[in-house]
Amino acid sequence: MKAAVAALACASLAACATPGDEAGGDGGPEPAARYAFWRPAPVVDAPDPNKVVQEAPAEAWRRIDPADLLVIDLKEGGRVVVELAPAFAPVHVANIRAFARARWWDGAGIYRVQDNYVAQWGNGDAKTELPPGVVRRPPAEYFRDLAGLEVRPLGFPDSYAPMVGHVDGWPVGYDPEEGRAWLTHCYAYVGVGRDLAPDTGTGGELYAVIGHAPRHLDLNIALIGRVVDGIALLSARPRGTEALGFYKDPAQAIPIARARLAADLTEAERPAFEVLRSDSHAFGQYVTGRANRGGDFFQRPAGGVDICNAAVPVRKATR
Amino acid sequence: MKAAVAALACASLAACATPGDEAGGDGGPEPAARYAFWRPAPVVDAPDPNKVVQEAPAEAWRRIDPADLLVIDLKEGGRVVVELAPAFAPVHVANIRAFARARWWDGAGIYRVQDNYVAQWGNGDAKTELPPGVVRRPPAEYFRDLAGLEVRPLGFPDSYAPMVGHVDGWPVGYDPEEGRAWLTHCYAYVGVGRDLAPDTGTGGELYAVIGHAPRHLDLNIALIGRVVDGIALLSARPRGTEALGFYKDPAQAIPIARARLAADLTEAERPAFEVLRSDSHAFGQYVTGRANRGGDFFQRPAGGVDICNAAVPVRKATR
């Protein structure tokens, strides 16, 4: 390794193009090793993020529309609830609503659990006749127009996207130059299984992230929402032993009793959730607190947080 | 949200202090929303990272010293193997070797599994008499001097550290100004459970990361290594229902039959592993490939990867 300690971080907003060393030699990295960015100073005595969420006023929360909640009841008991994101993948979300209304997933199963990656469920190849209203080849809803979105920038550098932030309680990467925004593959986020390009999947096969954020999938797959309750029912499962974590024996799949939109459940069965509004004062305080952990345990606040380690707070709603 | 789309990314190395909008208003972020950094252009047709690893020549691998392998055999069967990092936490690692030689963990258990966070094991409060040679209050080995380390910079921005890269096959954050380097809390990395400051823990209670990288723990806890085999034996467990994921009933703890250094096992019992050298050409190709996934599935290479999503390749060694 010849190019040790090549670049310098810029501690101020002053423009700093770091010359760095030439990263030569076999083991050296691409010239990418030279980069510079501005970082905020760490905040000492930042607010406790848990306390911020606990004390956030009622108006800082938005209720999730029951038409945007996919409720998956497992045969063994337990419920996984997914918040859908029609603003980002409208055709796929419409498909998912049609699948739920046609009882597509009743009797389906969780057939793939890959460690540090995803748990996936659906019918596999068991059903071929799509329900009415399902679009067989949706457009590639891997991103959407940035125009029209009000983004709250996270305020810290990201390893993947030019910018990251939040839109209406959703984490996004965005590119002001290209005018695009997209959901990020964070823990518990749900995407559409697909085959090779240009297929985008119907939404009939879904996966949830159960490991470190596989952000390389951003812009390559349609994300349709996130698990807001019951993620451990997916993550705390035996890993599949076949390639990509598929279960070897179909009988190992964890059976789904039914999957419905909350809007189609009776009042008594219907769950309700609220999301902390990302345009609220409390949310800003929460992010600052996540980026600068304090209290009796932490010795040194990080002065930064990645988009997936500041999970958007969600809570069960009182009726 | 008043400060939509505040900052611009800089697509070139040219110095660019982005003026951005003033991020005013309740929901707006701190001025941190204004940042600028240089990003490398995405690489089209980058090497397939899996293929790079498969085809890496023998000299690109380093064999792990058996004195640096902690082998944990579970009572139910199955083996978790931890590579120790004496270059980063020498006193804690010396303690861990002394614990293993004193059979400290024989009969201990995995007593905490918190979803998207950590699995933790040890004796809890069951043993109080420390074995000979164990330092009761090790120094705070949360970082070390950067001097003397040969770092291969990753080449992409990081949300936490001024710089990130690899040293001898270990992922590090580093700060050239402060002259420090530290291991990063990535998936499967192992740290020392501790109480409140200024306690640093003895190494008797250890945890492994089983979720999205909790990088806010960097510089606040001594990391002592990483699980190189058997991480799913920790991650695919029922989550504890008590606060912080502790099991409610001690009987729920997963019993450890024994924990030994590989060096203290017989030849027949001793596992052997190799790590891809981070100063090898293959490693650079691997990182480029992880940052720019291609092939038939990916539509668009990310042009970046975070330090924890380019896991250092480790393989079982032939004897």
Short mmCIF file of N, CA and C in Angstrom, two decimals, chain B residues 130-247:
data_model
loop_
_atom_site.label_atom_id
_atom_site.label_comp_id
_atom_site.label_asym_id
_atom_site.label_seq_id
_atom_site.Cartn_x
_atom_site.Cartn_y
_atom_site.Cartn_z
N LEU B 130 -12.03 -12.65 38.28
CA LEU B 130 -11.39 -12.64 36.96
C LEU B 130 -10.22 -13.62 36.91
N PRO B 131 -10.01 -14.26 35.78
CA PRO B 131 -8.87 -15.18 35.65
C PRO B 131 -7.56 -14.42 35.75
N PRO B 132 -6.49 -15.16 36.06
CA PRO B 132 -5.17 -14.52 36.13
C PRO B 132 -4.79 -13.91 34.78
N GLY B 133 -4.19 -12.75 34.85
CA GLY B 133 -3.73 -12.10 33.62
C GLY B 133 -4.74 -11.17 32.99
N VAL B 134 -5.98 -11.19 33.50
CA VAL B 134 -6.99 -10.30 32.92
C VAL B 134 -6.91 -8.93 33.59
N VAL B 135 -6.81 -7.90 32.78
CA VAL B 135 -6.77 -6.53 33.27
C VAL B 135 -8.21 -6.08 33.55
N ARG B 136 -8.49 -5.68 34.78
CA ARG B 136 -9.86 -5.36 35.15
C ARG B 136 -10.35 -4.08 34.48
N ARG B 137 -9.48 -3.10 34.36
CA ARG B 137 -9.89 -1.84 33.73
C ARG B 137 -8.95 -1.48 32.59
N PRO B 138 -9.16 -2.08 31.44
CA PRO B 138 -8.25 -1.77 30.31
C PRO B 138 -8.39 -0.30 29.91
N PRO B 139 -7.38 0.19 29.24
CA PRO B 139 -7.50 1.55 28.71
C PRO B 139 -8.60 1.61 27.63
N ALA B 140 -9.01 2.82 27.33
CA ALA B 140 -10.10 3.00 26.35
C ALA B 140 -9.55 2.84 24.93
N GLU B 141 -9.50 1.62 24.49
CA GLU B 141 -8.94 1.35 23.15
C GLU B 141 -10.00 1.56 22.08
N TYR B 142 -10.50 2.77 22.05
CA TYR B 142 -11.55 3.10 21.07
C TYR B 142 -10.95 3.56 19.75
N PHE B 143 -9.67 3.92 19.79
CA PHE B 143 -8.95 4.30 18.57
C PHE B 143 -7.48 4.06 18.82
N ARG B 144 -6.68 4.20 17.78
CA ARG B 144 -5.23 4.07 17.94
C ARG B 144 -4.56 5.14 17.08
N ASP B 145 -3.25 5.24 17.22
CA ASP B 145 -2.52 6.18 16.39
C ASP B 145 -2.61 5.78 14.92
N LEU B 146 -2.80 6.77 14.10
CA LEU B 146 -2.77 6.52 12.66
C LEU B 146 -1.34 6.27 12.20
N ALA B 147 -0.42 6.90 12.89
CA ALA B 147 0.99 6.75 12.50
C ALA B 147 1.38 5.28 12.52
N GLY B 148 2.07 4.87 11.50
CA GLY B 148 2.51 3.49 11.42
C GLY B 148 1.55 2.59 10.66
N LEU B 149 0.37 3.09 10.37
CA LEU B 149 -0.58 2.28 9.62
C LEU B 149 -0.51 2.64 8.14
N GLU B 150 -0.64 1.63 7.31
CA GLU B 150 -0.73 1.88 5.88
C GLU B 150 -2.19 1.71 5.49
N VAL B 151 -2.83 2.82 5.22
CA VAL B 151 -4.26 2.78 4.93
C VAL B 151 -4.49 2.79 3.43
N ARG B 152 -5.37 1.92 3.00
CA ARG B 152 -5.86 2.01 1.63
C ARG B 152 -7.19 2.77 1.68
N PRO B 153 -7.23 4.02 1.24
CA PRO B 153 -8.49 4.77 1.32
C PRO B 153 -9.58 4.10 0.49
N LEU B 154 -10.79 4.10 1.01
CA LEU B 154 -11.89 3.48 0.27
C LEU B 154 -12.18 4.26 -1.01
N GLY B 155 -12.15 5.58 -0.88
CA GLY B 155 -12.35 6.40 -2.07
C GLY B 155 -13.75 6.97 -2.22
N PHE B 156 -14.58 6.81 -1.19
CA PHE B 156 -15.94 7.35 -1.26
C PHE B 156 -16.27 8.06 0.04
N PRO B 157 -17.19 8.99 -0.02
CA PRO B 157 -17.54 9.73 1.19
C PRO B 157 -18.15 8.82 2.25
N ASP B 158 -18.01 9.22 3.48
CA ASP B 158 -18.55 8.46 4.60
C ASP B 158 -19.40 9.41 5.44
N SER B 159 -20.46 8.86 6.04
CA SER B 159 -21.36 9.71 6.82
C SER B 159 -20.84 10.00 8.22
N TYR B 160 -19.80 9.29 8.64
CA TYR B 160 -19.34 9.40 10.03
C TYR B 160 -17.91 9.91 10.17
N ALA B 161 -17.02 9.32 9.40
CA ALA B 161 -15.60 9.59 9.59
C ALA B 161 -15.10 10.54 8.52
N PRO B 162 -14.07 11.35 8.85
CA PRO B 162 -13.47 12.18 7.81
C PRO B 162 -12.99 11.33 6.64
N MET B 163 -12.41 10.17 6.96
CA MET B 163 -11.93 9.26 5.93
C MET B 163 -12.21 7.83 6.39
N VAL B 164 -12.37 6.95 5.42
CA VAL B 164 -12.47 5.52 5.71
C VAL B 164 -11.57 4.76 4.74
N GLY B 165 -11.18 3.60 5.15
CA GLY B 165 -10.33 2.79 4.29
C GLY B 165 -10.06 1.45 4.94
N HIS B 166 -8.98 0.81 4.52
CA HIS B 166 -8.64 -0.51 5.05
C HIS B 166 -7.17 -0.57 5.43
N VAL B 167 -6.94 -1.25 6.53
CA VAL B 167 -5.59 -1.49 7.03
C VAL B 167 -5.45 -2.99 7.26
N ASP B 168 -4.59 -3.62 6.50
CA ASP B 168 -4.31 -5.03 6.71
C ASP B 168 -5.59 -5.87 6.78
N GLY B 169 -6.53 -5.53 5.92
CA GLY B 169 -7.77 -6.30 5.86
C GLY B 169 -8.81 -5.91 6.90
N TRP B 170 -8.60 -4.79 7.56
CA TRP B 170 -9.60 -4.31 8.52
C TRP B 170 -10.18 -2.97 8.06
N PRO B 171 -11.49 -2.79 8.18
CA PRO B 171 -12.09 -1.51 7.81
C PRO B 171 -11.87 -0.49 8.93
N VAL B 172 -11.46 0.68 8.55
CA VAL B 172 -11.19 1.71 9.56
C VAL B 172 -11.80 3.05 9.14
N GLY B 173 -12.17 3.82 10.15
CA GLY B 173 -12.32 5.25 9.99
C GLY B 173 -11.02 5.88 10.42
N TYR B 174 -10.70 7.04 9.85
CA TYR B 174 -9.47 7.70 10.32
C TYR B 174 -9.57 9.19 10.12
N ASP B 175 -8.74 9.86 10.89
CA ASP B 175 -8.75 11.31 10.89
C ASP B 175 -7.31 11.79 10.81
N PRO B 176 -6.88 12.18 9.61
CA PRO B 176 -5.48 12.60 9.45
C PRO B 176 -5.13 13.79 10.34
N GLU B 177 -6.09 14.65 10.61
CA GLU B 177 -5.78 15.82 11.44
C GLU B 177 -5.51 15.42 12.89
N GLU B 178 -6.36 14.55 13.40
CA GLU B 178 -6.16 14.11 14.79
C GLU B 178 -5.16 12.96 14.89
N GLY B 179 -4.85 12.36 13.74
CA GLY B 179 -3.86 11.28 13.75
C GLY B 179 -4.38 10.00 14.37
N ARG B 180 -5.66 9.71 14.18
CA ARG B 180 -6.26 8.54 14.79
C ARG B 180 -6.88 7.62 13.74
N ALA B 181 -6.97 6.36 14.10
CA ALA B 181 -7.69 5.38 13.27
C ALA B 181 -8.46 4.46 14.20
N TRP B 182 -9.56 3.93 13.71
CA TRP B 182 -10.39 3.06 14.54
C TRP B 182 -11.17 2.09 13.66
N LEU B 183 -11.46 0.94 14.22
CA LEU B 183 -12.29 -0.03 13.52
C LEU B 183 -13.73 0.48 13.44
N THR B 184 -14.44 0.06 12.40
CA THR B 184 -15.81 0.52 12.19
C THR B 184 -16.81 -0.57 12.58
N HIS B 185 -17.93 -0.14 13.15
CA HIS B 185 -19.00 -1.06 13.55
C HIS B 185 -19.79 -1.53 12.33
N CYS B 186 -19.25 -2.52 11.64
CA CYS B 186 -19.96 -3.10 10.50
C CYS B 186 -20.66 -4.39 10.92
N TYR B 187 -21.46 -4.91 10.04
CA TYR B 187 -22.13 -6.19 10.28
C TYR B 187 -21.10 -7.25 10.67
N ALA B 188 -21.39 -7.98 11.74
CA ALA B 188 -20.56 -9.10 12.24
C ALA B 188 -19.33 -8.65 13.01
N TYR B 189 -19.14 -7.35 13.18
CA TYR B 189 -17.99 -6.90 13.97
C TYR B 189 -18.30 -7.03 15.45
N VAL B 190 -17.25 -7.29 16.22
CA VAL B 190 -17.42 -7.69 17.61
C VAL B 190 -16.82 -6.63 18.54
N GLY B 191 -17.61 -6.22 19.52
CA GLY B 191 -17.17 -5.21 20.47
C GLY B 191 -17.32 -5.69 21.90
N VAL B 192 -16.80 -4.88 22.78
CA VAL B 192 -16.73 -5.21 24.20
C VAL B 192 -17.88 -4.53 24.94
N GLY B 193 -18.77 -5.35 25.49
CA GLY B 193 -19.83 -4.79 26.32
C GLY B 193 -19.23 -4.04 27.49
N ARG B 194 -19.82 -2.91 27.81
CA ARG B 194 -19.30 -2.15 28.95
C ARG B 194 -20.45 -1.45 29.66
N ASP B 195 -20.15 -0.98 30.87
CA ASP B 195 -21.11 -0.14 31.57
C ASP B 195 -20.84 1.31 31.18
N LEU B 196 -21.21 2.22 32.03
CA LEU B 196 -21.04 3.63 31.69
C LEU B 196 -19.58 4.05 31.79
N ALA B 197 -19.27 5.15 31.19
CA ALA B 197 -17.91 5.68 31.24
C ALA B 197 -17.52 5.90 32.70
N PRO B 198 -16.26 5.77 33.06
CA PRO B 198 -15.12 5.50 32.17
C PRO B 198 -14.81 4.01 32.02
N ASP B 199 -15.75 3.15 32.37
CA ASP B 199 -15.55 1.72 32.22
C ASP B 199 -15.38 1.38 30.73
N THR B 200 -14.51 0.44 30.43
CA THR B 200 -14.37 0.03 29.03
C THR B 200 -14.69 -1.44 28.83
N GLY B 201 -15.06 -2.13 29.92
CA GLY B 201 -15.33 -3.56 29.82
C GLY B 201 -14.03 -4.35 29.81
N THR B 202 -14.11 -5.57 30.27
CA THR B 202 -12.90 -6.40 30.31
C THR B 202 -12.70 -7.17 29.01
N GLY B 203 -13.79 -7.40 28.28
CA GLY B 203 -13.75 -8.31 27.14
C GLY B 203 -14.48 -9.61 27.47
N GLY B 204 -14.91 -9.72 28.71
CA GLY B 204 -15.63 -10.92 29.12
C GLY B 204 -17.04 -11.00 28.52
N GLU B 205 -17.61 -9.82 28.27
CA GLU B 205 -18.93 -9.76 27.62
C GLU B 205 -18.71 -9.18 26.23
N LEU B 206 -19.10 -9.92 25.22
CA LEU B 206 -18.87 -9.49 23.84
C LEU B 206 -20.19 -9.43 23.08
N TYR B 207 -20.22 -8.59 22.08
CA TYR B 207 -21.41 -8.54 21.21
C TYR B 207 -20.96 -8.52 19.76
N ALA B 208 -21.84 -8.99 18.90
CA ALA B 208 -21.61 -8.90 17.46
C ALA B 208 -22.76 -8.12 16.84
N VAL B 209 -22.44 -7.30 15.87
CA VAL B 209 -23.47 -6.53 15.15
C VAL B 209 -24.26 -7.48 14.25
N ILE B 210 -25.59 -7.42 14.36
CA ILE B 210 -26.45 -8.27 13.51
C ILE B 210 -27.47 -7.44 12.75
N GLY B 211 -27.18 -6.17 12.54
CA GLY B 211 -28.10 -5.33 11.77
C GLY B 211 -27.34 -4.27 11.02
N HIS B 212 -28.06 -3.23 10.65
CA HIS B 212 -27.40 -2.13 9.96
C HIS B 212 -26.30 -1.56 10.85
N ALA B 213 -25.19 -1.23 10.23
CA ALA B 213 -24.00 -0.80 10.97
C ALA B 213 -24.31 0.33 11.96
N PRO B 214 -24.14 0.09 13.26
CA PRO B 214 -24.37 1.14 14.26
C PRO B 214 -23.10 1.96 14.45
N ARG B 215 -22.78 2.72 13.44
CA ARG B 215 -21.49 3.43 13.40
C ARG B 215 -21.37 4.50 14.48
N HIS B 216 -22.51 4.90 15.07
CA HIS B 216 -22.44 5.86 16.17
C HIS B 216 -21.69 5.28 17.36
N LEU B 217 -21.52 3.96 17.38
CA LEU B 217 -20.73 3.34 18.45
C LEU B 217 -19.22 3.47 18.21
N ASP B 218 -18.83 3.76 16.97
CA ASP B 218 -17.41 3.95 16.69
C ASP B 218 -16.85 5.01 17.65
N LEU B 219 -15.64 4.79 18.10
CA LEU B 219 -14.96 5.74 19.00
C LEU B 219 -15.58 5.81 20.39
N ASN B 220 -16.56 4.93 20.64
CA ASN B 220 -17.21 4.91 21.94
C ASN B 220 -17.13 3.55 22.62
N ILE B 221 -16.63 2.57 21.90
CA ILE B 221 -16.55 1.20 22.40
C ILE B 221 -15.30 0.58 21.77
N ALA B 222 -14.71 -0.35 22.50
CA ALA B 222 -13.56 -1.07 21.94
C ALA B 222 -14.07 -2.20 21.05
N LEU B 223 -13.75 -2.12 19.76
CA LEU B 223 -14.01 -3.25 18.87
C LEU B 223 -12.79 -4.15 18.92
N ILE B 224 -13.04 -5.45 18.97
CA ILE B 224 -11.91 -6.37 19.12
C ILE B 224 -11.79 -7.36 17.97
N GLY B 225 -12.67 -7.28 17.00
CA GLY B 225 -12.55 -8.21 15.88
C GLY B 225 -13.85 -8.35 15.12
N ARG B 226 -13.99 -9.48 14.45
CA ARG B 226 -15.16 -9.73 13.62
C ARG B 226 -15.42 -11.23 13.53
N VAL B 227 -16.69 -11.54 13.36
CA VAL B 227 -17.08 -12.93 13.14
C VAL B 227 -16.72 -13.28 11.69
N VAL B 228 -15.87 -14.27 11.52
CA VAL B 228 -15.50 -14.69 10.16
C VAL B 228 -16.25 -15.95 9.74
N ASP B 229 -16.92 -16.59 10.68
CA ASP B 229 -17.72 -17.76 10.33
C ASP B 229 -18.82 -17.94 11.38
N GLY B 230 -20.02 -18.28 10.92
CA GLY B 230 -21.10 -18.61 11.84
C GLY B 230 -21.93 -17.43 12.33
N ILE B 231 -21.88 -16.30 11.64
CA ILE B 231 -22.65 -15.15 12.11
C ILE B 231 -24.15 -15.46 12.18
N ALA B 232 -24.63 -16.31 11.29
CA ALA B 232 -26.07 -16.61 11.30
C ALA B 232 -26.48 -17.37 12.57
N LEU B 233 -25.51 -17.98 13.25
CA LEU B 233 -25.82 -18.62 14.53
C LEU B 233 -26.15 -17.58 15.59
N LEU B 234 -25.78 -16.34 15.34
CA LEU B 234 -26.12 -15.25 16.25
C LEU B 234 -27.31 -14.44 15.74
N SER B 235 -27.37 -14.24 14.42
CA SER B 235 -28.39 -13.33 13.87
C SER B 235 -29.76 -13.98 13.73
N ALA B 236 -29.79 -15.29 13.46
CA ALA B 236 -31.07 -15.96 13.21
C ALA B 236 -31.62 -16.55 14.50
N ARG B 237 -31.79 -15.68 15.48
CA ARG B 237 -32.26 -16.10 16.81
C ARG B 237 -33.50 -15.31 17.18
N PRO B 238 -34.34 -15.91 18.02
CA PRO B 238 -35.46 -15.13 18.55
C PRO B 238 -34.93 -13.88 19.24
N ARG B 239 -35.60 -12.78 19.04
CA ARG B 239 -35.20 -11.53 19.69
C ARG B 239 -35.67 -11.53 21.13
N GLY B 240 -34.83 -11.01 22.01
CA GLY B 240 -35.21 -10.91 23.41
C GLY B 240 -36.32 -9.90 23.59
N THR B 241 -37.20 -10.18 24.52
CA THR B 241 -38.38 -9.33 24.68
C THR B 241 -38.19 -8.25 25.74
N GLU B 242 -37.09 -8.34 26.51
CA GLU B 242 -36.83 -7.29 27.50
C GLU B 242 -36.18 -6.09 26.82
N ALA B 243 -36.05 -5.00 27.59
CA ALA B 243 -35.38 -3.82 27.06
C ALA B 243 -34.01 -4.20 26.54
N LEU B 244 -33.61 -3.61 25.41
CA LEU B 244 -32.32 -3.83 24.76
C LEU B 244 -32.15 -5.26 24.24
N GLY B 245 -33.25 -6.01 24.18
CA GLY B 245 -33.18 -7.33 23.58
C GLY B 245 -32.66 -8.41 24.50
N PHE B 246 -32.60 -8.15 25.79
CA PHE B 246 -32.22 -9.22 26.72
C PHE B 246 -33.35 -10.24 26.78
N TYR B 247 -32.94 -11.50 26.90
CA TYR B 247 -33.96 -12.54 27.08
C TYR B 247 -34.57 -12.40 28.47
#
